[in-house]
Amino acid sequence: MVRLGVPERRFYQLLAAVLSDYMKKHPQMSERFALFSLFRPQIIRVVLNPVKLTWPDLDGGSRMLPNYLEDLQNPLWLVTQEYES
């Protein structure tokens, strides 16, 4: 992003503003937006590298599952907190 002239923090500020505006303009979709919780404080870090995928042992499924690591601070949440503090 910085290579394109947009610092990372500014990118997430712009993204948060666009998402918030869209959500306000489409209140009929509020239940759908709630499913994704885009502005929650923590988000799941998922490793999508195929080597890190694991086979599910408990559900007897034949699909591979991603390796979940520790949660990350959500950059969308972080930039919205800057305005509230």
PDB file of C-alpha atoms in Angstrom:
ATOM      1  CA  MET A   1       0.000   0.000   0.000  1.00  0.00           C
ATOM      2  CA  VAL A   2       2.771   2.389   0.857  1.00  0.00           C
ATOM      3  CA  ARG A   3       4.295   1.673  -2.553  1.00  0.00           C
ATOM      4  CA  LEU A   4       1.085   3.026  -4.036  1.00  0.00           C
ATOM      5  CA  GLY A   5       1.292   6.177  -1.925  1.00  0.00           C
ATOM      6  CA  VAL A   6      -1.250   5.203   0.738  1.00  0.00           C
ATOM      7  CA  PRO A   7       0.058   4.487   4.244  1.00  0.00           C
ATOM      8  CA  GLU A   8      -1.488   1.417   5.865  1.00  0.00           C
ATOM      9  CA  ARG A   9      -3.302   3.372   8.579  1.00  0.00           C
ATOM     10  CA  ARG A  10      -4.824   5.707   5.988  1.00  0.00           C
ATOM     11  CA  PHE A  11      -5.952   2.722   3.906  1.00  0.00           C
ATOM     12  CA  TYR A  12      -7.854   1.272   6.868  1.00  0.00           C
ATOM     13  CA  GLN A  13      -9.307   4.685   7.736  1.00  0.00           C
ATOM     14  CA  LEU A  14     -10.653   4.996   4.193  1.00  0.00           C
ATOM     15  CA  LEU A  15     -11.920   1.420   4.200  1.00  0.00           C
ATOM     16  CA  ALA A  16     -13.687   1.896   7.551  1.00  0.00           C
ATOM     17  CA  ALA A  17     -15.343   5.086   6.285  1.00  0.00           C
ATOM     18  CA  VAL A  18     -16.545   3.432   3.068  1.00  0.00           C
ATOM     19  CA  LEU A  19     -17.866   0.375   4.911  1.00  0.00           C
ATOM     20  CA  SER A  20     -19.617   2.487   7.564  1.00  0.00           C
ATOM     21  CA  ASP A  21     -21.200   4.688   4.911  1.00  0.00           C
ATOM     22  CA  TYR A  22     -22.399   1.669   2.949  1.00  0.00           C
ATOM     23  CA  MET A  23     -23.859   0.067   6.073  1.00  0.00           C
ATOM     24  CA  LYS A  24     -25.723   3.281   6.971  1.00  0.00           C
ATOM     25  CA  LYS A  25     -27.140   3.551   3.450  1.00  0.00           C
ATOM     26  CA  HIS A  26     -28.388  -0.051   3.505  1.00  0.00           C
ATOM     27  CA  PRO A  27     -30.070  -0.575   6.900  1.00  0.00           C
ATOM     28  CA  GLN A  28     -32.229  -3.341   5.420  1.00  0.00           C
ATOM     29  CA  MET A  29     -29.072  -5.479   5.362  1.00  0.00           C
ATOM     30  CA  SER A  30     -28.202  -4.969   9.033  1.00  0.00           C
ATOM     31  CA  GLU A  31     -28.727  -8.644   9.887  1.00  0.00           C
ATOM     32  CA  ARG A  32     -26.346  -9.632   7.100  1.00  0.00           C
ATOM     33  CA  PHE A  33     -23.725  -7.101   8.226  1.00  0.00           C
ATOM     34  CA  ALA A  34     -23.973  -8.450  11.770  1.00  0.00           C
ATOM     35  CA  LEU A  35     -22.952 -11.899  10.512  1.00  0.00           C
ATOM     36  CA  PHE A  36     -19.535 -10.594   9.520  1.00  0.00           C
ATOM     37  CA  SER A  37     -18.769  -8.279  12.476  1.00  0.00           C
ATOM     38  CA  LEU A  38     -16.285  -6.275  10.413  1.00  0.00           C
ATOM     39  CA  PHE A  39     -15.514  -3.857  13.253  1.00  0.00           C
ATOM     40  CA  ARG A  40     -14.957  -6.296  16.126  1.00  0.00           C
ATOM     41  CA  PRO A  41     -11.729  -5.822  18.148  1.00  0.00           C
ATOM     42  CA  GLN A  42     -10.139  -9.176  17.282  1.00  0.00           C
ATOM     43  CA  ILE A  43     -10.080 -11.188  14.057  1.00  0.00           C
ATOM     44  CA  ILE A  44      -8.924 -14.734  13.429  1.00  0.00           C
ATOM     45  CA  ARG A  45      -5.544 -15.232  11.807  1.00  0.00           C
ATOM     46  CA  VAL A  46      -5.777 -18.127   9.387  1.00  0.00           C
ATOM     47  CA  VAL A  47      -2.779 -19.676   7.688  1.00  0.00           C
ATOM     48  CA  LEU A  48      -3.796 -20.657   4.177  1.00  0.00           C
ATOM     49  CA  ASN A  49      -0.502 -22.257   3.256  1.00  0.00           C
ATOM     50  CA  PRO A  50      -1.431 -25.822   2.177  1.00  0.00           C
ATOM     51  CA  VAL A  51       1.377 -27.270   4.265  1.00  0.00           C
ATOM     52  CA  LYS A  52      -0.300 -25.850   7.363  1.00  0.00           C
ATOM     53  CA  LEU A  53      -3.700 -27.392   6.625  1.00  0.00           C
ATOM     54  CA  THR A  54      -4.791 -30.187   8.904  1.00  0.00           C
ATOM     55  CA  TRP A  55      -7.195 -33.054   8.484  1.00  0.00           C
ATOM     56  CA  PRO A  56     -10.243 -32.894  10.751  1.00  0.00           C
ATOM     57  CA  ASP A  57     -10.138 -35.806  13.174  1.00  0.00           C
ATOM     58  CA  LEU A  58     -13.340 -35.274  15.078  1.00  0.00           C
ATOM     59  CA  ASP A  59     -16.007 -34.787  12.425  1.00  0.00           C
ATOM     60  CA  GLY A  60     -14.932 -37.587  10.097  1.00  0.00           C
ATOM     61  CA  GLY A  61     -14.857 -35.130   7.235  1.00  0.00           C
ATOM     62  CA  SER A  62     -12.688 -35.598   4.200  1.00  0.00           C
ATOM     63  CA  ARG A  63     -11.838 -31.932   3.755  1.00  0.00           C
ATOM     64  CA  MET A  64      -8.783 -30.164   5.058  1.00  0.00           C
ATOM     65  CA  LEU A  65      -9.115 -27.332   7.564  1.00  0.00           C
ATOM     66  CA  PRO A  66      -6.955 -24.238   7.933  1.00  0.00           C
ATOM     67  CA  ASN A  67      -4.553 -23.957  10.821  1.00  0.00           C
ATOM     68  CA  TYR A  68      -5.924 -21.266  13.141  1.00  0.00           C
ATOM     69  CA  LEU A  69      -3.325 -19.205  14.941  1.00  0.00           C
ATOM     70  CA  GLU A  70      -3.764 -16.522  17.572  1.00  0.00           C
ATOM     71  CA  ASP A  71      -6.230 -13.710  16.985  1.00  0.00           C
ATOM     72  CA  LEU A  72      -5.056 -10.389  15.597  1.00  0.00           C
ATOM     73  CA  GLN A  73      -6.150  -6.897  16.470  1.00  0.00           C
ATOM     74  CA  ASN A  74      -8.574  -5.823  13.779  1.00  0.00           C
ATOM     75  CA  PRO A  75      -7.160  -2.784  11.930  1.00  0.00           C
ATOM     76  CA  LEU A  76     -10.698  -1.581  11.129  1.00  0.00           C
ATOM     77  CA  TRP A  77     -11.533  -1.571  14.825  1.00  0.00           C
ATOM     78  CA  LEU A  78      -8.241   0.125  15.713  1.00  0.00           C
ATOM     79  CA  VAL A  79      -8.792   3.067  13.350  1.00  0.00           C
ATOM     80  CA  THR A  80     -12.355   3.577  14.581  1.00  0.00           C
ATOM     81  CA  GLN A  81     -11.046   3.733  18.162  1.00  0.00           C
ATOM     82  CA  GLU A  82      -8.727   6.590  17.197  1.00  0.00           C
ATOM     83  CA  TYR A  83     -11.767   8.746  16.480  1.00  0.00           C
ATOM     84  CA  GLU A  84     -13.646   7.743  19.629  1.00  0.00           C
ATOM     85  CA  SER A  85     -10.829   8.456  22.089  1.00  0.00           C
TER      86      SER A  85
END
